[in-house]
PDB file of C-alpha atoms in Angstrom:
ATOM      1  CA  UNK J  18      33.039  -4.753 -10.725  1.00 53.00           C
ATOM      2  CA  UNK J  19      36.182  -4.838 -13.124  1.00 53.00           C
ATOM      3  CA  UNK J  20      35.809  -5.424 -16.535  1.00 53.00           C
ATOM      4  CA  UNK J  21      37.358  -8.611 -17.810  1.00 52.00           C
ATOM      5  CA  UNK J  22      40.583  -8.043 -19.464  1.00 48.00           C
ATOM      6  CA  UNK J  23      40.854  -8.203 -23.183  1.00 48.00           C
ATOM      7  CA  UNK J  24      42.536 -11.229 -25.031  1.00 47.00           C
ATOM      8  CA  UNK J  25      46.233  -9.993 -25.040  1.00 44.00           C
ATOM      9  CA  UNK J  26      46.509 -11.955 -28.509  1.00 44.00           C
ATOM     10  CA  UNK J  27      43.810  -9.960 -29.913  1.00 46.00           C
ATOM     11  CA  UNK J  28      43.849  -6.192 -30.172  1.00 43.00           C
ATOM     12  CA  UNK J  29      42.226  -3.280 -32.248  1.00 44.00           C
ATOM     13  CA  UNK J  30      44.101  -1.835 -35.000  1.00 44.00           C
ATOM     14  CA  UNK J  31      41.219   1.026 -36.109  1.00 47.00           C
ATOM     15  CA  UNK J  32      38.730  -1.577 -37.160  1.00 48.00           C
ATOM     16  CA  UNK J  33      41.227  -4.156 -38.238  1.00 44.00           C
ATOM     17  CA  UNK J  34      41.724  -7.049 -35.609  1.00 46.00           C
ATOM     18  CA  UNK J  35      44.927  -9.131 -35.387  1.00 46.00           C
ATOM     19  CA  UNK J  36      44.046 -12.643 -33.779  1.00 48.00           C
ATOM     20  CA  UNK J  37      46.407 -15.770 -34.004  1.00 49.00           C
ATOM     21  CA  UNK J  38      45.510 -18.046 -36.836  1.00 48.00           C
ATOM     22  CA  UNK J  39      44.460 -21.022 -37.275  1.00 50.00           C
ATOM     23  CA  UNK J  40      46.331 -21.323 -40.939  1.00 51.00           C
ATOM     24  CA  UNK J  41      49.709 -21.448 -39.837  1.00 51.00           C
ATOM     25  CA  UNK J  42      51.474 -18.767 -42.634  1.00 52.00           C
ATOM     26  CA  UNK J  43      54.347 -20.080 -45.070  1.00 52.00           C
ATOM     27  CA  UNK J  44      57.524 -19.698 -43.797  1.00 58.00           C
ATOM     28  CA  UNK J  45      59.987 -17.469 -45.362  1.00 67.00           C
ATOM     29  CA  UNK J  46      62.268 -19.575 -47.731  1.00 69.00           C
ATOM     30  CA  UNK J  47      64.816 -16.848 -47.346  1.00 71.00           C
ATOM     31  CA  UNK J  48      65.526 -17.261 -43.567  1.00 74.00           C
ATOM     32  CA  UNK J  49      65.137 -20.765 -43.766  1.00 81.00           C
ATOM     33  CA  UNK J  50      67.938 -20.770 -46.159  1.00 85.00           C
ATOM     34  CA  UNK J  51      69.730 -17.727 -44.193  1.00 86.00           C
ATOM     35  CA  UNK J  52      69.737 -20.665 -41.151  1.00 90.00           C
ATOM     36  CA  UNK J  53      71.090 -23.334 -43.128  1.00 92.00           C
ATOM     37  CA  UNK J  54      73.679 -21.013 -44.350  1.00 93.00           C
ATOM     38  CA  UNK J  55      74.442 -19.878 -40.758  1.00 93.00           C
ATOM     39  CA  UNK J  56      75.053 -23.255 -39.715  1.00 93.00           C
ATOM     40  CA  UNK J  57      77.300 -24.567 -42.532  1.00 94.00           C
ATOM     41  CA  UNK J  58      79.398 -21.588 -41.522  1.00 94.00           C
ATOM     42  CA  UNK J  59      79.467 -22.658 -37.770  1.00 93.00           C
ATOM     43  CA  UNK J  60      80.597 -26.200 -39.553  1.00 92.00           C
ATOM     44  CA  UNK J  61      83.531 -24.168 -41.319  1.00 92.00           C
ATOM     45  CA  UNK J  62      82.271 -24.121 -44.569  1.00 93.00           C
ATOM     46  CA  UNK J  63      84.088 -20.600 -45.961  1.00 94.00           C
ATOM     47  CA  UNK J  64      82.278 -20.348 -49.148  1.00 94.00           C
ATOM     48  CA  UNK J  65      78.786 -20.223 -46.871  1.00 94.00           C
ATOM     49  CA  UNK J  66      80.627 -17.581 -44.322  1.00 94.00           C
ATOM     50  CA  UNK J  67      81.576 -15.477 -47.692  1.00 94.00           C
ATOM     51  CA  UNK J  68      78.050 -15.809 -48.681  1.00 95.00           C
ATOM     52  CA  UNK J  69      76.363 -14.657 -45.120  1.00 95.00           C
ATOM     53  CA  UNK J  70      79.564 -11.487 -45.069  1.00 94.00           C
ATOM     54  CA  UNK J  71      78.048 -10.689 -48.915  1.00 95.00           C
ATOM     55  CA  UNK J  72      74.465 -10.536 -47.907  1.00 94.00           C
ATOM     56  CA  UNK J  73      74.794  -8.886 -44.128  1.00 95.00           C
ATOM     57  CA  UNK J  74      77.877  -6.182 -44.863  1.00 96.00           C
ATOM     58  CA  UNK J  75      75.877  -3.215 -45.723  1.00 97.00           C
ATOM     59  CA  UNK J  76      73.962  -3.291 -42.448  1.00 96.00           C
ATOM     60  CA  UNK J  77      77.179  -3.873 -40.305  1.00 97.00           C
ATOM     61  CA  UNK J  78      78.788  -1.125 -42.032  1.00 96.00           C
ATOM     62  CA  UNK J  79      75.977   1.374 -41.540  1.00 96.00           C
ATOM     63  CA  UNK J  80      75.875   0.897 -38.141  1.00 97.00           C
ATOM     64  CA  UNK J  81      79.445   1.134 -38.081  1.00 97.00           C
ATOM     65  CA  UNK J  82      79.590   4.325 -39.573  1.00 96.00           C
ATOM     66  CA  UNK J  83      77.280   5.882 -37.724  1.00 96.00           C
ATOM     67  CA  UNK J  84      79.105   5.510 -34.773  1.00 95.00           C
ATOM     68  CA  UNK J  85      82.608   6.175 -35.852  1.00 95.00           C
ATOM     69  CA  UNK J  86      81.419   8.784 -38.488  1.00 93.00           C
ATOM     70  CA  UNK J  87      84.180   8.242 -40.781  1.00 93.00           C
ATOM     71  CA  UNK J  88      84.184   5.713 -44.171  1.00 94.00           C
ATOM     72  CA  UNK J  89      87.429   4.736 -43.620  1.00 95.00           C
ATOM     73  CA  UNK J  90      87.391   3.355 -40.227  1.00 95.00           C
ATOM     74  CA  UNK J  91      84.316   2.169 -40.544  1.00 96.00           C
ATOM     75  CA  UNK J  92      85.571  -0.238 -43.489  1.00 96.00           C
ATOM     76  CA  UNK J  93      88.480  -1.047 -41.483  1.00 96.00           C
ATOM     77  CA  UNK J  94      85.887  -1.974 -38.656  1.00 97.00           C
ATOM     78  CA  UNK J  95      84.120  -3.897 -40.444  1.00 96.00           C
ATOM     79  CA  UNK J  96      86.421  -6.165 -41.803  1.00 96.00           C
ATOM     80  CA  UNK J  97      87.506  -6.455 -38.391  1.00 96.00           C
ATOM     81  CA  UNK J  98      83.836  -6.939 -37.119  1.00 97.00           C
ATOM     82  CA  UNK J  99      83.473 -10.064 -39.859  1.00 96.00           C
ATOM     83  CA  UNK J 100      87.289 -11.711 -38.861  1.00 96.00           C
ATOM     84  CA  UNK J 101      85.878 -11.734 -35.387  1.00 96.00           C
ATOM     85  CA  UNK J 102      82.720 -13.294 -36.844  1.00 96.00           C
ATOM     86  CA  UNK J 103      84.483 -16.195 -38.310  1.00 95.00           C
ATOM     87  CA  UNK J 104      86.886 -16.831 -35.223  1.00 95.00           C
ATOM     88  CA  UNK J 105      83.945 -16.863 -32.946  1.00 95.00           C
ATOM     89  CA  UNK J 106      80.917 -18.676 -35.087  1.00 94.00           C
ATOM     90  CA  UNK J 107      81.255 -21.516 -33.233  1.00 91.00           C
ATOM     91  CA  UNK J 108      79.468 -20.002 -30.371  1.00 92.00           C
ATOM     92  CA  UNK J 109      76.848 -18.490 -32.199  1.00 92.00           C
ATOM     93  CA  UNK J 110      73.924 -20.352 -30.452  1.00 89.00           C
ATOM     94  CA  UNK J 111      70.908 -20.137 -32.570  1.00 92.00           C
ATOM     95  CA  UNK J 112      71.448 -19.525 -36.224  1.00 91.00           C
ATOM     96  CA  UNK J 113      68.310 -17.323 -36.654  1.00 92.00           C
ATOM     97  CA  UNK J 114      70.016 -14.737 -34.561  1.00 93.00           C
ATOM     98  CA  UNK J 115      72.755 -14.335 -36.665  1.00 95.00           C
ATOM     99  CA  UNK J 116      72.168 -10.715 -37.437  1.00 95.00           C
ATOM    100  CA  UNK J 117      71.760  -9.843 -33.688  1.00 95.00           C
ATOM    101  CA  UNK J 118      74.543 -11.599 -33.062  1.00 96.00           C
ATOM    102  CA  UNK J 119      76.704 -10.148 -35.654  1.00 97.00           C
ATOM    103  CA  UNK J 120      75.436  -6.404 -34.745  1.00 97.00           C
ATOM    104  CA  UNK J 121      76.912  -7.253 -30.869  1.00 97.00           C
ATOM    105  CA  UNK J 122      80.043  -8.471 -32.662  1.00 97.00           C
ATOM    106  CA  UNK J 123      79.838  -4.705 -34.521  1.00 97.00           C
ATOM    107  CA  UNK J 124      79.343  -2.806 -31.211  1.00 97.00           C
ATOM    108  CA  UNK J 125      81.714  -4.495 -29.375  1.00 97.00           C
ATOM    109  CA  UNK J 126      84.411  -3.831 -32.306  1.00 97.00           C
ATOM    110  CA  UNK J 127      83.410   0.089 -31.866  1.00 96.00           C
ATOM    111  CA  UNK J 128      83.836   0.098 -28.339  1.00 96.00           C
ATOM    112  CA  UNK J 129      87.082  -1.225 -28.329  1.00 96.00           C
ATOM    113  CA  UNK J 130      88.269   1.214 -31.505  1.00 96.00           C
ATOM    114  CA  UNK J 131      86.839   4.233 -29.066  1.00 95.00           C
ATOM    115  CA  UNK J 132      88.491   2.401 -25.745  1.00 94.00           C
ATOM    116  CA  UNK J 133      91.972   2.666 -27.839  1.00 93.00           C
ATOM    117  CA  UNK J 134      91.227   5.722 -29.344  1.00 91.00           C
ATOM    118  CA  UNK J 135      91.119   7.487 -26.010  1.00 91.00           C
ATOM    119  CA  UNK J 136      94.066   5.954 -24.375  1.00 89.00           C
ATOM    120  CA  UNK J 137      96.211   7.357 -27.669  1.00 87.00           C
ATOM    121  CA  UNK J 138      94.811  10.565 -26.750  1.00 85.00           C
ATOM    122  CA  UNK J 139      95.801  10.303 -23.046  1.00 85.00           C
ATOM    123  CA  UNK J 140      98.596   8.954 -23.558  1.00 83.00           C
ATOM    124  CA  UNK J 141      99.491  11.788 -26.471  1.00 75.00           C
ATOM    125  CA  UNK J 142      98.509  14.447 -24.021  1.00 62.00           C
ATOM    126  CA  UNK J 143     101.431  13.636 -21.350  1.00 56.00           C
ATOM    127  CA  UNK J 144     103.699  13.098 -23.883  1.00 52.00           C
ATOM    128  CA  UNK J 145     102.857  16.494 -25.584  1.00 48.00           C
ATOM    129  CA  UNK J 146     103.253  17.761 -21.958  1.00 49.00           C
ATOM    130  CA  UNK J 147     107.114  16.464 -21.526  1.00 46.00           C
ATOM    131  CA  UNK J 148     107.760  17.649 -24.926  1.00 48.00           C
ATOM    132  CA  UNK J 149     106.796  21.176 -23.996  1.00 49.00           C
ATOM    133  CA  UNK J 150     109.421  21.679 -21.501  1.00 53.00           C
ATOM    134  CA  UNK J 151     112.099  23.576 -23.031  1.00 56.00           C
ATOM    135  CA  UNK J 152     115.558  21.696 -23.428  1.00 57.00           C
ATOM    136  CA  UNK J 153     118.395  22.559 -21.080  1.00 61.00           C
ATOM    137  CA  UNK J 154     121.739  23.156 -22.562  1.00 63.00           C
ATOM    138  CA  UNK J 155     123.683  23.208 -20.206  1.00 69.00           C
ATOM    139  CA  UNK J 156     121.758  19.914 -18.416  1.00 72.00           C
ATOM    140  CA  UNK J 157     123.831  16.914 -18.003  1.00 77.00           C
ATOM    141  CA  UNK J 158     123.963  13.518 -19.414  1.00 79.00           C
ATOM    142  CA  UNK J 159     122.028  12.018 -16.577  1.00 80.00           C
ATOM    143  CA  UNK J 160     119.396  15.195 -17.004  1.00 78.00           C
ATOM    144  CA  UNK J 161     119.046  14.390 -20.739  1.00 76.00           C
ATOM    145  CA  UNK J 162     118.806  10.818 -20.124  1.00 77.00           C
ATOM    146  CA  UNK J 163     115.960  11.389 -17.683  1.00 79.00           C
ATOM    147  CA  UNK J 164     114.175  13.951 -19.753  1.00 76.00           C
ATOM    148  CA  UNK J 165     114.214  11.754 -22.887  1.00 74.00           C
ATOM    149  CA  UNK J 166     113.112   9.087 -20.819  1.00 75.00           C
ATOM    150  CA  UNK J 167     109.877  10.747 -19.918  1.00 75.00           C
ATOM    151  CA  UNK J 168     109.189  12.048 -23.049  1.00 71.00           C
ATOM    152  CA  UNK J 169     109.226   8.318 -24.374  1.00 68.00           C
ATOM    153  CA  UNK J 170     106.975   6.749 -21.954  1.00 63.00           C
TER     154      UNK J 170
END
């Protein structure tokens, strides 16, 4: 015979059970208030938007900076991160994923900073090429022409 499987709501935690309760528990003023706040900003209320950047920038620029690994950029990021925050808010469908939200808004900002960083280097890398070649003298106008049109693209 199998033995019947346990109650997936309640499970041992060294002695200590966890079961659901009866007594619903208080909820959390804060994110109630966070939610309001999130959806005022979605209305286009500014001062609320400044209010939601004040409280949520630390987190969006630690995880910014541990991807670009560099203060600078990741300031620059996230001020970039938060203007795409308020163009976008609009879509932001439930207000008590604002942080989640806001994080894929962070990610998305560092991925496109790393997308651009690499094409400068690529395209850096021919152009150091063409800039190698030594100059010709005695080349032509047309030559000269040509080679200062590579060098430029």
């Amino acid at each position: 015979m199998t033995e019947p499987v346990a109650d997936p709501l309640r499970y041992d935690l060294g002695g200590l059970t966890s079961a659901p309760r009866d007594d619903a528990a208080p909820a959390d003023p804060t994110r109630d208030a966070r939610s309001a706040d999130v959806v005022l900003a979605r209305d286009g209320n500014r001062a609320v938007f400044v209010r939601l950047v004040n409280r949520s920038a630390r987190l969006v620029l630690a995880t910014i900076a541990l991807d670009v690994r560099d203060a600078h950029l990741a300031d620059d990021l996230t001020q970039e991160t938060f203007l795409r925050a308020w163009r976008s808010i609009g879509s932001l469908g439930q207000a008590e994923r604002f942080n989640a939200w806001l994080l894929a808004i962070a990610k998305s900002v560092c991925i496109d900073h790393h997308r651009s960083a690499n094409r400068k280097k690529r395209a850096g890398d021919s152009r150091a090429e063409v800039e190698t070649e030594p100059a010709d003298e005695s080349a032509g106008p047309l030559q000269r022409a040509e080679r200062n049109e590579r060098r430029d693209r």
